[in-house]
Coordinates of C-alpha atoms and ligand atoms in Angstrom, one line a residue:
M762 CA -34.5 150.2 187.4
W763 CA -31.2 149.9 185.4
K764 CA -32.6 149.4 181.9
G765 CA -30.6 152.2 180.4
R766 CA -27.3 150.3 180.5
F767 CA -28.7 146.9 179.5
S768 CA -30.0 145.5 176.2
K769 CA -31.1 142.1 177.5
A770 CA -33.5 141.3 180.3
T771 CA -32.3 139.6 183.4
A772 CA -32.4 135.8 183.0
D773 CA -35.2 134.1 184.9
L774 CA -32.7 132.0 186.9
V775 CA -30.8 135.1 187.9
Q776 CA -34.0 136.7 189.1
Q777 CA -34.8 133.6 191.1
F778 CA -31.3 133.4 192.4
G779 CA -31.0 137.0 193.3
E780 CA -34.3 138.0 194.6
S781 CA -34.8 138.9 198.3
I782 CA -38.4 140.1 198.2
S783 CA -39.6 136.6 199.4
Y784 CA -38.1 137.4 202.8
D785 CA -37.2 141.1 202.9
W786 CA -40.9 142.1 202.3
R787 CA -41.2 142.3 206.1
L788 CA -39.0 145.4 206.1
Y789 CA -41.8 147.3 204.4
P790 CA -43.0 149.6 207.3
H791 CA -39.4 150.7 207.9
D792 CA -38.8 151.2 204.1
V793 CA -41.9 153.4 204.0
A794 CA -40.9 155.4 207.1
G795 CA -37.3 155.8 205.7
S796 CA -38.6 157.0 202.3
I797 CA -40.9 159.5 203.9
A798 CA -38.2 161.0 206.0
H799 CA -35.9 161.0 203.0
A800 CA -38.5 162.8 200.9
R801 CA -39.1 165.4 203.6
A802 CA -35.5 166.2 203.6
Q803 CA -35.6 166.6 199.8
V804 CA -38.2 169.3 200.3
T805 CA -35.9 171.2 202.7
A806 CA -33.1 170.8 200.2
G807 CA -35.3 172.3 197.5
I808 CA -35.4 169.4 195.1
L809 CA -39.0 168.4 195.8
T810 CA -42.0 170.6 196.1
Q811 CA -44.3 170.4 199.1
D812 CA -47.0 169.2 196.7
E813 CA -44.8 166.4 195.3
F814 CA -43.9 165.4 198.8
G815 CA -47.6 165.2 199.6
Q816 CA -48.1 162.8 196.7
I817 CA -45.1 160.7 197.6
E818 CA -46.2 160.4 201.2
A819 CA -49.8 159.6 200.5
G820 CA -48.7 157.0 197.9
L821 CA -46.3 155.4 200.3
R822 CA -48.9 155.3 203.0
E823 CA -51.4 153.6 200.7
I824 CA -48.8 151.0 199.7
E825 CA -48.0 150.4 203.3
K826 CA -51.7 149.8 204.0
D827 CA -52.1 147.5 201.1
I828 CA -49.1 145.4 202.1
A829 CA -50.4 145.2 205.7
A830 CA -53.8 144.1 204.4
G831 CA -52.2 141.5 202.1
N832 CA -53.4 143.3 199.0
F833 CA -50.1 143.9 197.4
E834 CA -48.5 141.7 194.8
F835 CA -44.8 141.5 195.2
S836 CA -42.8 140.6 192.1
I837 CA -39.4 139.1 191.8
E838 CA -38.6 141.2 188.8
N839 CA -38.4 144.0 191.3
E840 CA -35.9 141.9 193.3
D841 CA -36.4 143.4 196.8
I842 CA -38.7 145.4 199.0
H843 CA -37.1 148.7 198.1
M844 CA -37.6 148.3 194.3
N845 CA -41.1 146.8 194.8
I846 CA -42.3 149.8 196.7
E847 CA -40.6 152.3 194.5
A848 CA -41.9 150.7 191.3
E849 CA -45.4 150.6 192.7
L850 CA -45.2 154.2 193.9
T851 CA -44.3 155.4 190.4
K852 CA -47.1 153.2 188.9
R853 CA -49.5 154.9 191.3
I854 CA -48.4 158.6 191.3
G855 CA -46.5 158.8 188.0
A856 CA -43.1 160.5 187.3
T857 CA -42.9 162.2 190.7
G858 CA -42.3 158.7 192.1
G859 CA -39.1 158.7 190.2
K860 CA -37.7 161.6 192.2
L861 CA -37.7 159.7 195.5
H862 CA -34.5 157.9 194.9
T863 CA -32.5 161.2 194.5
A864 CA -29.4 161.2 196.8
R865 CA -30.1 157.7 198.0
S866 CA -29.0 154.1 197.1
R867 CA -30.5 150.8 198.0
N868 CA -27.3 150.4 200.0
D869 CA -28.0 153.0 202.6
Q870 CA -31.7 152.2 202.3
V871 CA -31.3 148.5 203.2
A872 CA -28.9 149.4 206.0
T873 CA -31.5 151.8 207.4
D874 CA -34.4 149.5 207.1
T875 CA -32.5 146.6 208.7
R876 CA -31.4 148.8 211.6
L877 CA -34.9 149.9 212.2
Y878 CA -36.1 146.3 212.0
C879 CA -33.5 145.3 214.6
R880 CA -34.4 148.1 216.9
T881 CA -38.0 147.0 217.0
A882 CA -37.0 143.3 217.4
I883 CA -34.7 144.3 220.3
D884 CA -37.5 146.1 222.1
E885 CA -39.9 143.2 221.6
L886 CA -37.4 140.5 222.6
T887 CA -36.4 142.5 225.7
L888 CA -40.1 142.6 226.8
L889 CA -40.4 138.8 226.2
L890 CA -37.2 138.2 228.2
S891 CA -38.8 140.2 231.1
G892 CA -41.9 138.0 230.8
L893 CA -39.8 134.9 231.1
Q894 CA -38.0 136.4 234.1
N895 CA -41.4 137.1 235.7
A896 CA -42.5 133.5 235.2
L897 CA -39.3 132.2 236.7
L898 CA -39.6 134.7 239.5
N899 CA -43.2 133.7 240.3
R900 CA -42.1 130.0 240.5
A901 CA -39.0 131.0 242.6
E902 CA -41.3 132.8 245.0
R903 CA -43.8 129.9 245.2
Y904 CA -40.9 127.5 245.9
A905 CA -38.5 129.8 247.7
E906 CA -38.2 127.5 250.7
T907 CA -38.3 124.1 248.9
V908 CA -34.9 122.5 249.5
L909 CA -33.2 120.8 246.6
P910 CA -29.8 119.3 246.1
G911 CA -27.5 121.5 244.2
Y912 CA -25.4 119.6 241.7
T913 CA -21.9 119.7 240.3
H914 CA -21.0 117.1 237.6
L915 CA -24.7 116.1 238.0
Q916 CA -23.7 114.6 241.3
R917 CA -25.4 115.8 244.5
G918 CA -23.3 118.6 246.0
Q919 CA -24.8 120.9 248.6
P920 CA -28.3 122.0 249.6
V921 CA -30.0 124.9 247.8
T922 CA -33.6 125.8 247.3
V923 CA -35.8 125.6 244.2
G924 CA -36.1 129.4 244.4
H925 CA -32.3 129.8 244.4
H926 CA -32.0 127.4 241.4
L927 CA -34.6 129.3 239.3
L928 CA -33.2 132.7 240.2
A929 CA -29.9 131.6 238.6
Y930 CA -31.8 131.8 235.3
V931 CA -33.3 135.2 236.2
E932 CA -29.7 136.4 236.5
M933 CA -28.7 135.0 233.1
I934 CA -31.6 136.6 231.4
A935 CA -30.9 139.9 233.1
R936 CA -27.4 139.8 231.4
D937 CA -29.1 138.8 228.1
K938 CA -31.3 141.9 228.4
D939 CA -28.3 144.1 229.2
R940 CA -26.5 142.9 226.2
L941 CA -29.5 143.7 223.9
V942 CA -29.9 147.1 225.5
D943 CA -26.2 147.8 224.9
A944 CA -26.4 146.5 221.3
R945 CA -29.3 148.8 220.7
K946 CA -27.0 151.8 221.0
R947 CA -24.9 150.6 218.1
V948 CA -28.0 149.7 216.1
N949 CA -29.7 153.0 216.5
V950 CA -27.5 155.1 214.2
S951 CA -28.7 156.3 210.9
P952 CA -26.8 155.3 207.7
L953 CA -29.2 157.2 205.4
G954 CA -27.4 159.7 203.3
S955 CA -24.3 157.5 202.9
G956 CA -25.7 156.7 199.4
A957 CA -24.1 153.9 197.4
L958 CA -20.8 154.3 199.3
A959 CA -19.7 158.0 199.0
G960 CA -22.7 160.0 200.0
S961 CA -24.1 162.3 197.4
T962 CA -23.5 165.6 195.6
I963 CA -27.0 166.5 196.7
N964 CA -26.7 167.1 200.4
L965 CA -29.8 166.3 202.5
D966 CA -30.1 167.1 206.2
R967 CA -29.0 163.7 207.6
E968 CA -29.6 164.8 211.2
A969 CA -33.2 165.7 210.4
I970 CA -33.8 162.4 208.7
A971 CA -32.3 160.5 211.6
K972 CA -34.4 162.5 214.1
E973 CA -37.6 161.7 212.3
L974 CA -36.7 158.0 212.3
G975 CA -35.9 158.0 216.0
F976 CA -32.2 157.4 215.5
D977 CA -29.8 158.7 218.1
S978 CA -27.2 159.9 215.7
V979 CA -25.9 159.6 212.1
T980 CA -23.0 157.4 210.9
T981 CA -19.7 159.2 210.3
N982 CA -18.1 157.2 207.4
S983 CA -20.2 156.4 204.4
M984 CA -18.1 153.4 203.3
D985 CA -18.4 151.8 206.7
A986 CA -22.0 152.8 207.1
I987 CA -23.3 150.9 204.0
S988 CA -21.1 147.8 204.5
D989 CA -21.3 147.5 208.3
R990 CA -23.2 144.4 209.4
D991 CA -21.5 144.2 212.9
Y992 CA -24.7 145.0 214.6
I993 CA -26.3 141.9 213.0
A994 CA -23.4 139.7 214.0
E995 CA -23.5 141.1 217.5
L996 CA -27.3 140.5 217.8
L997 CA -27.0 137.0 216.4
F998 CA -24.4 136.3 219.1
D999 CA -26.7 137.8 221.8
F1000 CA -29.5 135.6 220.5
A1001 CA -27.3 132.5 220.4
L1002 CA -26.3 133.1 224.0
I1003 CA -29.9 133.5 225.0
G1004 CA -30.4 130.1 223.2
A1005 CA -27.6 128.6 225.3
H1006 CA -29.3 129.8 228.5
L1007 CA -32.7 128.5 227.5
S1008 CA -31.1 125.2 226.5
R1009 CA -29.5 124.8 229.9
L1010 CA -32.9 125.6 231.5
S1011 CA -34.5 123.1 229.2
E1012 CA -32.0 120.4 230.2
D1013 CA -32.6 121.1 233.9
L1014 CA -36.4 120.8 233.4
I1015 CA -36.0 117.6 231.3
L1016 CA -34.0 116.0 234.2
W1017 CA -36.5 117.3 236.8
C1018 CA -39.4 115.7 234.8
T1019 CA -37.8 112.2 234.7
S1020 CA -39.1 109.5 237.0
E1021 CA -35.5 109.3 238.3
F1022 CA -35.6 113.0 239.6
G1023 CA -39.3 113.7 239.7
F1024 CA -38.8 117.2 241.0
A1025 CA -41.1 118.9 238.5
T1026 CA -44.3 118.3 236.6
L1027 CA -45.2 120.2 233.5
S1028 CA -48.8 120.8 232.5
D1029 CA -50.5 118.4 230.1
A1030 CA -50.9 121.5 227.9
H1031 CA -47.1 121.8 227.5
T1032 CA -46.2 118.2 227.1
T1033 CA -46.9 115.6 224.5
G1034 CA -47.8 111.9 224.5
S1035 CA -46.4 109.0 222.6
S1036 CA -48.2 107.4 219.7
L1037 CA -47.1 104.0 220.9
M1038 CA -46.3 104.1 224.7
P1039 CA -49.4 105.1 226.6
Q1040 CA -47.6 106.1 229.8
K1041 CA -45.4 108.7 228.2
K1042 CA -45.6 112.4 228.9
N1043 CA -42.7 114.0 227.1
P1044 CA -41.1 117.5 227.7
D1045 CA -41.1 118.3 224.0
V1046 CA -41.1 122.1 224.5
C1047 CA -37.8 121.8 226.4
E1048 CA -36.3 119.4 223.9
I1049 CA -37.3 121.6 220.9
T1050 CA -35.9 124.6 222.8
R1051 CA -32.6 122.8 223.3
G1052 CA -32.7 121.8 219.6
K1053 CA -33.4 125.3 218.3
T1054 CA -30.3 126.5 220.0
G1055 CA -28.4 124.8 217.2
R1056 CA -30.2 127.0 214.7
L1057 CA -29.4 130.1 216.6
Y1058 CA -25.7 129.1 216.6
G1059 CA -25.9 128.3 212.9
N1060 CA -27.3 131.7 212.1
L1061 CA -24.4 133.4 213.9
T1062 CA -21.9 131.3 212.0
A1063 CA -23.7 132.2 208.7
I1064 CA -23.4 136.0 209.2
L1065 CA -19.8 135.8 210.5
T1066 CA -18.8 133.7 207.4
A1067 CA -20.7 135.9 205.0
I1068 CA -18.9 139.1 206.1
K1069 CA -15.5 137.5 206.3
G1070 CA -13.1 138.7 203.6
L1071 CA -15.5 141.1 201.9
P1072 CA -13.7 144.1 200.4
L1073 CA -15.2 147.5 201.0
T1074 CA -17.9 148.4 200.4
Y1075 CA -21.2 146.8 199.5
N1076 CA -21.1 143.4 198.0
R1077 CA -24.1 141.4 197.2
D1078 CA -23.0 138.7 199.7
L1079 CA -24.5 141.1 202.3
Q1080 CA -28.0 140.2 201.1
E1081 CA -27.4 137.0 202.9
D1082 CA -27.6 138.8 206.3
K1083 CA -31.4 138.9 206.5
E1084 CA -32.5 135.3 206.5
P1085 CA -30.4 134.3 209.5
L1086 CA -31.4 137.5 211.3
F1087 CA -35.1 137.0 210.7
D1088 CA -34.9 133.3 211.5
S1089 CA -33.2 133.9 214.8
I1090 CA -35.7 136.6 215.8
D1091 CA -38.7 134.4 214.8
T1092 CA -37.2 131.4 216.6
L1093 CA -36.5 133.3 219.8
T1094 CA -39.8 135.1 219.8
L1095 CA -41.8 131.8 219.8
T1096 CA -39.3 130.0 222.1
L1097 CA -39.6 132.7 224.7
K1098 CA -43.4 132.8 224.5
V1099 CA -43.9 129.1 224.9
N1100 CA -41.3 128.7 227.6
T1101 CA -42.9 131.6 229.6
E1102 CA -46.2 129.9 229.4
M1103 CA -44.8 126.5 230.3
I1104 CA -42.9 127.7 233.3
T1105 CA -45.8 129.7 234.6
A1106 CA -47.8 126.5 234.8
M1107 CA -44.9 124.3 236.1
E1108 CA -45.4 122.6 239.4
I1109 CA -42.6 121.4 241.7
N1110 CA -43.0 118.1 243.6
E1111 CA -41.9 119.3 247.0
D1112 CA -41.8 115.8 248.6
K1113 CA -39.4 114.5 245.9
C1114 CA -37.2 117.6 246.4
Q1115 CA -37.3 117.3 250.1
A1116 CA -36.4 113.5 249.9
A1117 CA -33.5 114.1 247.6
A1118 CA -32.2 117.0 249.7
S1119 CA -32.4 114.9 252.9
D1120 CA -29.4 112.9 251.7
P1121 CA -26.9 113.6 254.6
L1122 CA -24.0 113.5 252.1
L1123 CA -25.1 116.9 251.0
L1124 CA -23.8 118.1 254.4
A1125 CA -20.4 116.5 254.1
T1126 CA -18.9 119.9 253.4
D1127 CA -20.7 121.3 256.4
L1128 CA -19.1 118.6 258.6
A1129 CA -15.7 119.6 257.3
D1130 CA -16.5 123.2 258.1
W1131 CA -17.5 122.2 261.6
L1132 CA -14.0 120.6 262.1
V1133 CA -12.5 123.9 260.7
K1134 CA -14.3 125.8 263.4
E1135 CA -12.8 123.4 265.9
G1136 CA -9.4 124.5 264.7
I1137 CA -8.5 121.8 262.2
P1138 CA -7.0 122.9 258.9
F1139 CA -9.5 122.5 256.0
R1140 CA -7.3 120.0 254.1
S1141 CA -7.2 117.7 257.2
A1142 CA -10.9 118.2 257.8
H1143 CA -11.6 117.3 254.2
E1144 CA -9.6 114.1 254.6
L1145 CA -11.3 113.1 257.9
V1146 CA -14.8 113.7 256.5
G1147 CA -13.7 111.7 253.4
K1148 CA -12.9 108.8 255.7
A1149 CA -16.3 109.2 257.4
V1150 CA -18.0 109.1 254.0
A1151 CA -16.0 106.0 253.0
A1152 CA -17.1 104.3 256.3
S1153 CA -20.7 105.3 255.6
V1154 CA -20.6 103.8 252.1
S1155 CA -18.8 100.6 253.1
S1156 CA -21.0 100.0 256.2
G1157 CA -24.2 101.1 254.5
T1158 CA -24.9 103.4 257.5
P1159 CA -26.1 106.9 256.5
L1160 CA -23.5 109.5 257.4
D1161 CA -25.7 111.2 259.9
Q1162 CA -26.2 107.9 261.8
L1163 CA -22.6 106.8 261.9
D1164 CA -20.7 107.0 265.1
L1165 CA -18.2 109.6 263.9
S1166 CA -16.0 109.4 267.0
E1167 CA -15.0 105.9 265.7
V1168 CA -13.7 107.5 262.5
D1169 CA -11.7 110.1 264.4
P1170 CA -11.8 111.5 268.0
A1171 CA -11.8 115.0 266.5
F1172 CA -15.5 114.4 265.9
T1173 CA -17.0 115.1 269.3
A1174 CA -20.7 114.5 270.0
D1175 CA -21.6 118.0 268.9
A1176 CA -20.4 117.2 265.3
S1177 CA -23.8 115.6 264.5
S1178 CA -25.5 119.0 265.0
V1179 CA -24.4 119.8 261.4
F1180 CA -27.0 117.3 260.0
D1181 CA -29.9 119.7 260.3
L1182 CA -30.9 120.9 256.8
K1183 CA -32.6 124.0 258.0
T1184 CA -29.6 125.2 260.0
A1185 CA -27.3 124.2 257.2
L1186 CA -29.2 126.3 254.7
A1187 CA -29.6 129.3 257.1
A1188 CA -25.8 129.3 257.7
R1189 CA -25.3 130.0 253.9
S1190 CA -26.1 133.6 254.5
N1191 CA -23.3 135.4 252.7
P1192 CA -24.3 137.5 249.7
G1193 CA -25.2 135.2 246.8
A1194 CA -25.6 132.1 249.0
P1195 CA -28.9 130.2 249.2
S1196 CA -30.1 130.8 252.7
I1197 CA -33.9 131.2 252.6
E1198 CA -33.6 134.8 253.9
N1199 CA -31.2 135.6 251.0
V1200 CA -33.4 134.0 248.4
K1201 CA -36.4 136.0 249.6
A1202 CA -34.4 139.2 249.5
Q1203 CA -33.3 138.4 246.0
I1204 CA -36.9 137.7 245.0
A1205 CA -37.9 141.1 246.5
R1206 CA -35.1 142.8 244.6
W1207 CA -36.0 141.2 241.3
K1208 CA -39.7 142.0 241.7
N1209 CA -38.8 145.5 242.4
A1210 CA -36.6 145.6 239.3
Ligands
LIG280 N1 -31.6 143.4 198.4 C1 -30.4 144.0 198.6 C2 -29.8 143.5 200.0 O1 -30.5 143.0 200.7 C3 -30.5 145.5 198.7 C4 -29.3 146.2 198.3 C5 -28.9 146.0 196.9 N2 -27.8 146.9 196.5 C6 -27.2 146.7 195.4 N3 -26.2 147.5 195.1 N4 -27.4 145.7 194.6 O2 -28.6 143.7 200.2

């Protein structure tokens, strides 16, 4: 493509080192769409005839078909997807192919392709996130009333329900989706027409090109437009945070599947055995999900580091944007699919949950609240209940069977009424709290959404 200025061919090692075709080939449908929109604008600008446009469009469509069918041989001499397609077009339709690159650079071309690729990925991932929400919602509904200890510091705290616990993840994923939808606004802007860095002396109708490609608007500074990779960094952060959420969910499920907790059972189809220990049923999907989060964080770090300290405008460092981006999208796509399937089939062991939630210590706060309602300041109530818990621990008598009046006369006979799990849960009725009624209302709201 640049043979005029050079008298020696590019060294093999440099080709190997610099090629991006081995991974950017997947931009091809966007590269074709971008080229067709660009060529159409060339017709309007009077630099391409309708007939020439017809040849270019048909040639590009043929190439697109061949790539899709696996009948296209990419070459690293042509470095990237843009040059591979353009070289092949010229091979197929002759000199007219050489007109396509007028008023365009690979710099605005790659920025355009990558934005289109991100837009598609955002739309697909948003759907997959909704699918995972649906799976969680389905399980939340099935186990809406199953009581479960809620934990802080992984120590039993207060009663919740399985439904409430699972809905916490539905909330996280809703924010993840919001973030992607918001990022999409910044992605969906057309850089085409920014040229190498300073536009072109041949002015094409940028708005028309943008419209054809489904962009909402055009970029307003050519130097920024071709060197901006913010949208990739932003997406990789969004993906990393989704990873964090999935990793937390994984850890909860790993705990729930232990003999020690025993709250959940995953399907045989979504667990693996041990080659040595016959009894094992391992939650590998959860563990791999937790592990892949490291990759997602790594990809974010890679792009942030690659763009740091780059002078304006395009520098070849920016070619390093695509592998982390593609890897995070591929990683998340599969992670979301497999987790959705696994959660859909997950069963909750209600007896184990009920047994754990029946620990009267889960209602120690409720006992303090009872004292508060009797007019005792919360700090004093906290201390009195603390004493009762200590007495329960030292005597080995469960808190709900202890003669509380021996701890302090403030505990009248009515105090033991707090040890009813159903009432305790029902009392947690403020917005966001886990009363069964609230949980059911939340499930209805999410189903509607
Ligand atoms: N393969 C390149 C990339 O991904 C395309 C842009 C090349 N531009 C250039 N001036 N060398 O960034």
